[in-house]
Coordinates of C-alpha atoms in Angstrom, one line a residue:
M231 CA 100.0 92.5 72.7
V232 CA 97.4 90.1 73.9
V233 CA 98.5 87.6 76.5
P234 CA 96.4 84.4 76.2
E235 CA 94.7 83.3 79.4
L236 CA 96.4 80.2 80.9
R237 CA 94.3 77.0 80.9
P238 CA 94.7 76.3 84.6
W239 CA 93.5 79.7 85.4
R240 CA 90.4 79.3 83.2
A241 CA 89.6 76.1 85.2
A242 CA 90.2 77.7 88.5
R243 CA 88.5 81.0 87.9
P244 CA 85.0 80.0 88.9
H245 CA 86.3 78.5 92.2
V246 CA 88.3 81.7 92.9
A247 CA 85.3 83.9 92.1
R248 CA 83.1 81.9 94.5
F249 CA 85.8 82.1 97.2
T250 CA 86.2 85.9 96.7
G251 CA 82.5 86.4 96.9
A252 CA 82.3 84.4 100.1
V253 CA 85.3 86.1 101.7
R254 CA 84.6 89.8 100.7
P255 CA 81.8 90.4 103.3
R256 CA 83.8 88.7 106.0
L257 CA 86.8 90.9 105.2
A258 CA 84.7 94.0 105.3
R259 CA 83.3 93.1 108.7
T260 CA 86.7 92.2 110.0
A261 CA 88.2 95.5 108.8
A262 CA 85.5 97.5 110.4
A263 CA 86.1 95.8 113.7
V264 CA 89.9 96.2 113.5
R265 CA 90.1 99.8 112.2
P266 CA 89.3 101.6 115.6
R267 CA 91.9 99.5 117.4
L268 CA 94.5 100.3 114.8
A269 CA 93.7 104.0 115.1
R270 CA 94.1 103.9 118.9
T271 CA 97.4 102.0 118.4
A272 CA 98.7 104.6 115.9
A273 CA 97.8 107.5 118.3
A274 CA 99.6 105.9 121.1
V275 CA 102.7 105.1 119.1
R276 CA 103.1 108.5 117.3
P277 CA 104.7 110.4 120.3
R278 CA 107.3 107.7 120.8
L279 CA 108.2 107.8 117.1
A280 CA 108.7 111.6 117.3
R281 CA 111.3 111.1 120.0
L282 CA 113.1 108.7 117.7
R283 CA 113.4 111.2 114.8
P284 CA 117.0 111.8 113.6
S285 CA 118.5 115.3 114.5
R286 CA 121.4 117.3 113.2
P287 CA 123.5 120.0 115.0
A288 CA 122.0 123.4 114.9
G289 CA 125.0 124.9 113.3
V290 CA 127.9 123.8 111.1
A291 CA 131.3 125.3 111.6
T292 CA 133.0 127.0 108.6
A293 CA 136.6 127.1 107.8
A294 CA 136.8 130.6 109.3
G295 CA 135.5 129.3 112.6
S296 CA 132.0 130.9 112.3
R297 CA 128.9 128.7 112.7
I298 CA 126.0 128.6 110.2
T299 CA 122.8 128.1 111.9
R300 CA 119.7 126.4 110.2
S301 CA 116.7 124.3 111.1
V302 CA 116.3 120.7 110.1
A303 CA 113.0 119.4 108.8
W304 CA 111.5 115.8 109.2
P305 CA 112.5 113.8 106.1
A306 CA 109.5 113.4 103.8
T307 CA 110.6 110.0 102.7
W308 CA 110.7 108.7 106.3
S309 CA 107.1 109.9 106.9
R310 CA 105.9 108.2 103.8
T311 CA 107.7 105.0 104.7
W312 CA 106.1 104.9 108.1
R313 CA 102.6 105.5 106.7
F314 CA 103.2 102.7 104.2
T315 CA 104.3 100.3 106.9
V316 CA 101.2 101.0 109.0
V317 CA 98.9 100.6 106.1
A318 CA 100.6 97.3 105.1
A319 CA 100.5 95.9 108.6
T320 CA 96.8 96.8 108.8
A321 CA 96.0 95.2 105.5
G322 CA 97.9 92.1 106.4
T323 CA 96.1 91.8 109.7
V324 CA 92.8 92.3 108.1
L325 CA 93.6 89.7 105.4
A326 CA 94.8 87.1 107.9
A327 CA 91.7 87.6 110.1
G328 CA 89.5 87.3 107.0
A329 CA 91.2 84.1 105.9
V330 CA 90.9 82.6 109.4
T331 CA 87.2 83.5 109.5
A332 CA 86.6 82.2 106.0
A333 CA 88.3 78.9 106.9
G334 CA 85.9 78.4 109.8
P335 CA 83.7 77.9 111.5
W336 CA 85.6 76.8 114.6
D337 CA 84.6 75.0 117.7
S338 CA 85.4 75.8 121.3
T339 CA 88.5 73.6 121.3
G340 CA 90.1 75.4 118.4
R341 CA 89.4 72.6 115.9
R342 CA 87.8 73.4 112.5
T343 CA 84.3 72.0 112.5
A344 CA 84.7 70.9 108.8
E345 CA 87.5 68.6 109.9
Q346 CA 85.3 67.1 112.5
D347 CA 82.5 66.5 110.0
R348 CA 85.0 64.9 107.6
A349 CA 86.4 62.6 110.3
V350 CA 82.8 61.5 111.1
A351 CA 82.2 60.8 107.5
L352 CA 85.4 58.8 107.0
E353 CA 84.6 56.7 110.1
A354 CA 81.9 54.9 108.1
T355 CA 84.5 53.8 105.5
R356 CA 87.2 52.7 107.9
G357 CA 88.2 49.0 108.6
T358 CA 88.0 45.7 106.8
D359 CA 85.0 44.7 104.8
H360 CA 83.4 41.5 106.2
G361 CA 80.1 41.7 104.3
D362 CA 78.4 42.4 101.0
T363 CA 79.4 45.8 99.7
R364 CA 77.1 45.9 96.7
G365 CA 75.1 49.1 96.7
N366 CA 71.3 49.2 96.6
A367 CA 69.5 50.5 93.6
G368 CA 69.5 54.3 93.5
T369 CA 72.1 54.6 96.2
P370 CA 75.9 54.7 96.0
P371 CA 77.8 51.7 97.2
R372 CA 78.5 51.8 100.9
G373 CA 82.1 51.8 102.1
P374 CA 83.7 48.9 103.9
R375 CA 82.3 48.3 107.4
T376 CA 84.4 48.4 110.4
A377 CA 85.8 45.0 111.3
P378 CA 83.8 43.8 114.3
S379 CA 85.7 43.3 117.6
A380 CA 85.5 39.7 118.7
P381 CA 83.5 39.4 121.9
S382 CA 85.2 38.2 125.0
V383 CA 85.5 34.4 124.9
L384 CA 84.3 34.6 128.5
T385 CA 81.0 36.5 128.7
G386 CA 81.1 38.6 131.9
L387 CA 84.7 38.0 132.6
G388 CA 86.4 40.9 134.4
G389 CA 83.3 42.2 136.1
G390 CA 81.5 43.9 133.2
A391 CA 79.0 42.1 131.1
T392 CA 79.9 41.7 127.5
T393 CA 77.3 42.3 124.9
V394 CA 77.4 39.4 122.5
K395 CA 75.4 39.4 119.2
S396 CA 72.7 36.8 118.6
A397 CA 73.9 33.5 117.1
P398 CA 73.5 32.5 113.4
G399 CA 70.2 31.1 112.2
G400 CA 69.6 27.4 112.4
K401 CA 68.8 26.8 108.7
A402 CA 71.8 28.6 107.4
L403 CA 74.1 27.0 109.9
T404 CA 72.6 23.5 109.0
G405 CA 73.4 24.2 105.4
T406 CA 77.0 24.9 106.3
L407 CA 77.7 22.2 108.9
A408 CA 75.6 19.2 107.7
P409 CA 77.6 18.4 104.6
L410 CA 80.9 18.5 106.6
L411 CA 79.5 16.3 109.4
K412 CA 78.3 13.7 107.0
S413 CA 82.0 12.8 106.3
P414 CA 82.6 9.1 105.6
A415 CA 85.4 9.3 108.2
F416 CA 82.7 9.3 111.0
G417 CA 80.7 6.4 112.3
D418 CA 78.1 7.4 114.9
L419 CA 78.0 11.1 115.5
S420 CA 76.6 13.5 118.1
A421 CA 76.9 17.2 117.4
S422 CA 75.7 20.3 119.2
V423 CA 76.2 24.1 118.6
V424 CA 74.8 26.6 121.1
D425 CA 74.7 30.3 121.4
A426 CA 77.0 30.9 124.3
S427 CA 75.3 34.2 125.3
T428 CA 71.8 32.6 125.7
G429 CA 72.3 28.9 125.8
R430 CA 69.9 28.5 122.8
S431 CA 70.7 25.6 120.5
V432 CA 71.4 26.7 117.0
Y433 CA 72.4 23.3 115.5
G434 CA 72.0 19.7 116.6
D435 CA 72.7 16.3 115.1
D436 CA 71.5 13.7 117.6
P437 CA 72.9 15.9 120.5
G438 CA 71.4 13.6 123.1
A439 CA 73.2 10.5 121.9
A440 CA 75.6 9.2 124.6
L441 CA 78.9 8.3 123.0
T442 CA 82.5 7.6 124.1
P443 CA 83.9 11.1 124.7
A444 CA 87.6 10.3 125.1
S445 CA 89.5 13.2 126.6
T446 CA 86.6 15.7 126.3
T447 CA 85.7 14.0 129.6
K448 CA 88.2 16.4 131.2
I449 CA 85.7 19.2 130.6
A450 CA 83.3 17.5 133.0
T451 CA 86.1 16.8 135.5
A452 CA 87.1 20.4 135.4
V453 CA 83.6 21.8 136.0
A454 CA 83.0 19.2 138.8
V455 CA 86.2 19.9 140.8
L456 CA 85.8 23.7 140.4
T457 CA 82.2 23.4 141.7
A458 CA 83.3 21.3 144.6
L459 CA 86.4 23.2 145.7
G460 CA 86.5 26.5 144.0
P461 CA 89.3 28.0 141.9
D462 CA 91.5 29.1 144.8
H463 CA 91.9 25.7 146.5
R464 CA 95.4 24.3 146.7
L465 CA 96.8 20.8 147.2
T466 CA 99.2 20.5 150.1
T467 CA 102.1 18.1 150.6
R468 CA 103.3 17.8 154.2
A469 CA 106.2 16.5 156.3
T470 CA 105.2 15.4 159.8
F471 CA 107.3 14.2 162.7
E472 CA 106.7 11.5 165.4
P473 CA 108.9 12.6 168.3
D474 CA 108.8 9.3 170.1
T475 CA 110.1 7.3 167.2
K476 CA 111.9 10.1 165.4
E477 CA 110.0 9.2 162.3
V478 CA 109.5 11.8 159.5
I479 CA 106.5 11.0 157.3
L480 CA 106.1 12.5 153.8
V481 CA 102.3 12.8 153.4
G482 CA 100.9 12.9 149.9
G483 CA 98.3 15.5 149.3
G484 CA 97.2 14.4 145.8
D485 CA 99.4 16.8 143.9
P486 CA 100.9 15.2 140.8
T487 CA 102.6 18.4 139.8
L488 CA 104.9 18.3 142.9
T489 CA 108.4 18.6 141.5
A490 CA 111.9 17.5 142.6
R491 CA 113.6 19.3 139.7
E492 CA 115.9 22.2 140.3
K493 CA 114.3 24.3 137.6
N494 CA 110.6 25.1 138.3
P495 CA 109.3 27.5 135.7
T496 CA 105.6 26.7 136.4
G497 CA 105.7 27.5 140.1
S498 CA 104.8 24.0 141.2
A499 CA 105.2 22.9 144.8
S500 CA 108.8 22.0 145.3
L501 CA 110.1 18.9 147.0
R502 CA 113.4 20.7 147.4
D503 CA 111.7 23.5 149.3
L504 CA 109.9 21.0 151.5
A505 CA 113.2 19.1 152.3
G506 CA 114.9 22.4 153.2
R507 CA 112.2 23.5 155.5
T508 CA 111.9 20.1 157.1
A509 CA 115.7 19.9 157.7
A510 CA 115.6 23.4 159.3
A511 CA 112.7 22.3 161.6
L512 CA 114.5 19.1 162.6
A513 CA 117.7 21.1 163.3
E514 CA 115.8 23.3 165.7
R515 CA 114.8 20.2 167.6
G516 CA 118.4 19.0 167.6
V517 CA 117.5 16.0 165.4
R518 CA 120.1 14.9 162.8
E519 CA 119.0 11.3 162.1
V520 CA 115.5 10.1 161.3
T521 CA 113.4 7.2 160.1
L522 CA 111.8 8.2 156.8
S523 CA 108.3 7.0 155.8
Y524 CA 105.6 8.0 153.3
D525 CA 101.8 8.2 153.6
T526 CA 99.5 7.5 150.6
T527 CA 96.3 6.9 152.5
L528 CA 94.5 9.9 151.1
Y529 CA 93.4 7.7 148.2
A530 CA 91.6 4.3 148.4
G531 CA 91.4 1.4 146.1
G532 CA 93.9 0.2 143.5
E533 CA 96.6 2.4 141.9
R534 CA 96.2 1.1 138.4
H535 CA 93.9 2.6 135.8
P536 CA 91.7 -0.1 134.0
I537 CA 93.9 0.3 130.9
G538 CA 96.9 -1.0 132.9
V539 CA 100.5 0.2 132.6
N540 CA 100.5 2.9 130.0
P541 CA 102.8 5.8 129.1
N542 CA 99.8 8.1 129.1
L543 CA 99.6 8.1 132.9
A544 CA 101.4 6.9 136.1
A545 CA 100.0 4.7 138.8
I546 CA 97.3 6.8 140.6
T547 CA 98.7 7.7 144.0
P548 CA 98.5 10.9 146.1
L549 CA 102.3 11.1 146.3
M550 CA 104.5 11.5 143.3
A551 CA 107.1 13.8 141.9
D552 CA 107.0 15.2 138.3
E553 CA 104.2 12.7 137.5
A554 CA 106.7 9.9 138.0
R555 CA 108.3 10.6 134.6
V556 CA 111.7 9.0 134.0
N557 CA 112.7 11.8 131.7
D558 CA 112.6 15.6 131.8
S559 CA 109.2 15.9 129.9
V560 CA 106.3 17.8 131.5
S561 CA 103.5 16.6 129.3
G562 CA 102.6 13.9 126.8
P563 CA 103.3 10.2 126.9
A564 CA 106.4 9.1 128.8
D565 CA 107.7 6.1 130.7
R566 CA 106.9 6.2 134.4
V567 CA 108.5 4.7 137.5
A568 CA 106.7 1.6 138.8
D569 CA 106.1 3.0 142.3
P570 CA 105.7 6.8 142.2
A571 CA 105.3 7.3 146.0
A572 CA 108.4 5.3 147.0
D573 CA 110.3 7.2 144.3
A574 CA 109.3 10.6 145.6
A575 CA 110.2 9.5 149.2
R576 CA 113.7 8.4 148.1
K577 CA 114.2 11.7 146.4
F578 CA 113.1 13.5 149.5
G579 CA 115.5 11.5 151.6
A580 CA 118.4 12.4 149.3
L581 CA 117.5 16.1 149.6
L582 CA 117.4 15.8 153.4
K583 CA 120.9 14.3 153.3
G584 CA 122.0 17.4 151.4
H585 CA 120.9 19.5 154.4
G586 CA 122.7 17.4 156.9
I587 CA 119.8 15.1 157.9
K588 CA 120.5 11.3 157.7
A589 CA 117.4 9.3 156.8
T590 CA 116.7 5.6 156.5
P591 CA 115.4 4.1 153.2
P592 CA 111.7 5.0 153.1
G593 CA 108.8 2.7 153.6
P594 CA 105.0 3.1 153.7
S595 CA 103.4 4.3 156.9
K596 CA 100.6 6.5 158.1
S597 CA 100.8 9.9 159.8
T598 CA 98.8 9.8 163.1
A599 CA 97.3 12.5 165.2
R600 CA 100.5 12.4 167.4
A601 CA 102.6 13.6 164.5
G602 CA 103.3 17.3 164.4
A603 CA 103.8 19.3 161.2
L604 CA 107.3 20.1 160.2
A605 CA 106.8 21.8 156.9
T606 CA 104.3 22.1 154.0
V607 CA 104.3 23.1 150.3
S608 CA 101.2 23.9 148.3
S609 CA 100.4 23.6 144.6
P610 CA 99.3 26.5 142.4
P611 CA 95.6 27.4 142.7
L612 CA 93.1 24.9 141.4
A613 CA 92.3 27.3 138.6
T614 CA 95.9 26.9 137.3
L615 CA 95.8 23.1 137.7
V616 CA 92.5 22.9 135.7
E617 CA 94.0 25.0 132.9
R618 CA 97.1 22.8 132.8
M619 CA 95.0 19.7 132.7
L620 CA 92.9 20.9 129.8
T621 CA 95.6 22.6 127.8
N622 CA 98.0 19.6 127.9
S623 CA 95.3 16.9 128.2
D624 CA 97.1 15.8 131.4
N625 CA 95.7 12.4 132.4
D626 CA 97.6 12.3 135.8
L627 CA 96.2 15.6 136.8
A628 CA 92.7 14.7 135.6
E629 CA 92.6 11.5 137.8
A630 CA 93.9 13.5 140.7
L631 CA 91.3 16.2 140.4
A632 CA 88.5 13.6 140.1
R633 CA 89.6 12.1 143.4
Q634 CA 89.8 15.6 145.0
T635 CA 86.2 16.0 143.9
A636 CA 85.3 12.7 145.7
I637 CA 87.1 13.8 148.9
A638 CA 85.3 17.1 148.9
A639 CA 82.0 15.4 148.5
G640 CA 82.7 12.8 151.2
E641 CA 83.0 10.0 148.8
R642 CA 85.6 7.3 148.7
A643 CA 88.7 8.5 146.8
D644 CA 88.7 5.8 144.1
F645 CA 87.2 5.4 140.6
L646 CA 83.7 4.7 141.9
G647 CA 83.7 7.4 144.4
A648 CA 85.1 9.9 141.9
S649 CA 82.5 9.0 139.3
A650 CA 79.6 9.5 141.9
A651 CA 81.1 12.8 143.0
V652 CA 81.5 14.2 139.5
R653 CA 77.9 13.4 138.7
A654 CA 76.6 14.9 141.9
Q655 CA 78.5 18.2 141.3
L656 CA 77.2 18.5 137.7
Q657 CA 73.7 17.7 138.9
K658 CA 73.9 20.8 141.1
L659 CA 74.4 22.9 137.9
G660 CA 71.2 21.6 136.2
V661 CA 72.9 20.3 133.1
P662 CA 71.4 17.4 131.1
L663 CA 72.9 14.2 132.5
K664 CA 70.7 11.6 130.8
G665 CA 72.8 8.8 129.3
A666 CA 76.0 10.1 130.9
A667 CA 78.4 7.6 132.5
F668 CA 81.6 8.6 134.3
K669 CA 84.2 5.8 134.7
D670 CA 87.3 8.0 135.2
G671 CA 88.4 11.6 135.2
S672 CA 90.7 11.5 132.2
G673 CA 88.6 9.9 129.5
L674 CA 90.9 6.9 128.9
D675 CA 88.2 4.5 130.0
R676 CA 86.1 3.5 127.0
G677 CA 83.1 3.0 129.4
N678 CA 82.6 6.7 129.7
R679 CA 79.5 8.1 128.0
L680 CA 78.7 11.8 127.4
T681 CA 76.4 13.6 125.0
A682 CA 77.3 16.6 122.8
G683 CA 74.4 18.4 124.5
L684 CA 76.0 17.9 127.9
L685 CA 79.4 19.2 126.8
T686 CA 77.9 22.4 125.3
A687 CA 75.8 22.9 128.4
L688 CA 79.0 22.7 130.5
L689 CA 80.8 25.1 128.3
V690 CA 77.9 27.6 128.4
K691 CA 77.7 27.2 132.2
S692 CA 81.4 27.9 132.5
G693 CA 80.9 31.3 130.7
D694 CA 77.8 32.2 132.8
P695 CA 78.5 35.4 134.8
A696 CA 76.7 33.7 137.7
H697 CA 79.5 31.1 137.8
P698 CA 82.8 32.9 137.7
E699 CA 84.4 30.0 139.6
L700 CA 84.0 27.9 136.5
R701 CA 86.0 30.2 134.2
P702 CA 89.2 28.0 134.1
A703 CA 87.2 25.4 132.3
L704 CA 87.2 27.8 129.3
T705 CA 90.5 29.6 129.7
G706 CA 92.3 26.3 129.9
L707 CA 91.0 25.1 126.5
P708 CA 93.8 24.8 123.9
V709 CA 93.9 27.6 121.4
A710 CA 93.9 26.5 117.8
G711 CA 97.3 26.8 116.2
F712 CA 99.0 28.1 119.4
T713 CA 98.7 26.0 122.6
G714 CA 98.5 22.5 124.0
T715 CA 97.0 19.7 121.9
L716 CA 95.9 22.2 119.2
T717 CA 99.4 23.6 118.6
G718 CA 99.9 21.8 115.3
R719 CA 96.3 22.2 114.1
Y720 CA 94.4 24.9 112.2
V721 CA 97.5 26.5 110.9
D722 CA 95.7 27.3 107.7
G723 CA 92.3 27.7 109.2
A724 CA 90.7 29.1 112.3
A725 CA 93.9 29.6 114.3
G726 CA 93.3 31.8 117.3
V727 CA 89.5 31.9 117.2
V728 CA 88.8 28.2 118.1
R729 CA 89.5 27.0 121.6
A730 CA 88.7 23.3 122.1
K731 CA 89.4 20.2 124.0
T732 CA 90.4 17.3 121.8
G733 CA 89.6 13.6 122.4
T734 CA 91.2 10.7 120.7
L735 CA 91.1 6.9 121.3
T736 CA 91.2 4.2 118.7
G737 CA 88.0 4.5 116.8
V738 CA 87.0 7.7 118.7
N739 CA 87.5 11.3 117.7
A740 CA 86.0 14.3 119.6
L741 CA 86.2 18.0 119.7
A742 CA 84.4 20.4 122.1
G743 CA 85.0 24.1 122.8
T744 CA 84.2 27.6 121.8
V745 CA 84.6 29.6 118.6
V746 CA 84.1 33.2 117.6
D747 CA 82.3 33.4 114.2
R748 CA 82.9 35.9 111.5
E749 CA 80.5 38.4 112.9
G750 CA 81.9 38.2 116.5
R751 CA 79.4 35.8 118.0
L752 CA 80.5 33.3 120.6
L753 CA 79.4 29.7 120.0
A754 CA 79.9 26.6 122.1
F755 CA 80.2 23.4 120.1
A756 CA 80.8 19.7 120.7
F757 CA 81.3 17.0 118.1
L758 CA 81.6 13.3 119.2
A759 CA 82.4 10.6 116.6
T760 CA 82.8 6.9 117.3
G761 CA 83.5 4.0 114.9
T762 CA 86.0 6.1 113.0
T763 CA 88.4 4.0 110.9
D764 CA 90.8 6.7 109.7
P765 CA 91.8 8.9 112.7
T766 CA 93.6 11.5 110.5
A767 CA 90.6 11.9 108.2
A768 CA 88.2 12.1 111.2
Q769 CA 90.4 14.7 112.9
T770 CA 90.6 16.7 109.7
A771 CA 86.8 16.6 109.2
L772 CA 86.3 17.8 112.8
D773 CA 88.7 20.7 112.2
K774 CA 86.9 21.6 109.0
A775 CA 83.6 21.8 110.9
A776 CA 85.0 24.1 113.6
T777 CA 86.7 26.2 110.9
A778 CA 83.3 26.5 109.1
L779 CA 81.8 27.8 112.3
A780 CA 84.5 30.4 112.6
A781 CA 84.0 31.5 109.0
C782 CA 80.2 31.6 109.3
G783 CA 78.1 34.7 109.4
C784 CA 75.1 32.5 108.7
R785 CA 71.7 34.0 108.7

């Protein structure tokens, strides 16, 4: 009977034949190497096996009581079984060694080199494709390229320099941005896009035009105060004591984040802590009743911003609690108390009473050189305050930091002094100030003038490894779709890769910040638009421009 050859075997036979041909020489070499060792093993084991042979009694008793004596021979079947076992074990060992050898070669770590080669080959096809995958003529299509890691938003942050790819080409970028920035929603426009790693301009549309910047002014305020005071500086609120008159003076240190609230999740300086420490210091002196006063002489000039009473900021004074808000909000517009300093002092007096210290209703005064310090509380570091100002577009904090810049520069702590000090600090950095005018620290004054070129220069300078003190001017920028004034924007666009300060006044829309493009390049950008008639349309157009930068791999 003829058994037909199975189809799978016919298909596999050539492969098996090649495998057998490759393995046979290796098996022969392995067997030759193993045979002497097996012979020595058998010689050593044979005496031990002899002692284990079964034995029978030399004689068997008969019914009559006599014994029949006979010798017992080694069973032939046992000997054959042993020889078969040894041969099978030898063959199995040889076969296993041959298979292992054939499956090689192996490296010193015990890993098959073929697996390493395959892993290397697969590495080229791993990740998400961000580019053209069409193959060239005569070559197979290449696999998807590894998705590039976005470079650090802050070049040089953390000590090591970050290698950032070169920025997109000007012509290609112009083709992408120009149509978007010609939106009818804009009036006058100033735009600048700069390679953050080199400072080289890659796109400009009248970047030297000085326009109303709105809240993007806060970028200039941030860079100026960090240059003047450094990121570790803190703002201190004090309580002093005049022993002759038993007067306690609450001295404002220019910290609008000072809080009287019981809950303090942001770690702000606490008026409650200050009252507790002050009461303890008074008790040590045996004082239980005091005259309470407050000192606001750190600042000069009027307390009102030129825009007047407005829910976007309180009266500008060095002493206030919770930005003088009448509700529990921490950011955004809110009604404010008319006299923030007196309000903070009244709250301080009530807290002292809770610690057993009776205080008179507070009034304005000045702490003199005779007054000794009772207690102090300090704000978080300036770096944290700058980040809060930028993320939440905090106008109260911006005006306070502008005045701190003036004080550090020896200028009068009012609008004029702050404006002069901010310009002087920026001038130290060598950024282009032509056409710039600083009227306040927050950007609420329409008399402010900045250029898109100045804003991008400040952003690039803040990422310069030579100026690590300026980092908070970048890390505080709102993250698109996630934080601050960009929380509700870019939800369908460049969420997470655009970080920017917004600016909005009636007829003014601005956006300035950083973006990581599709190929991992870090760009600094600034768009200033004035004469806008539809704020929603203008904001949308600015967001589209920033999104286009994020999506661009322009060459």
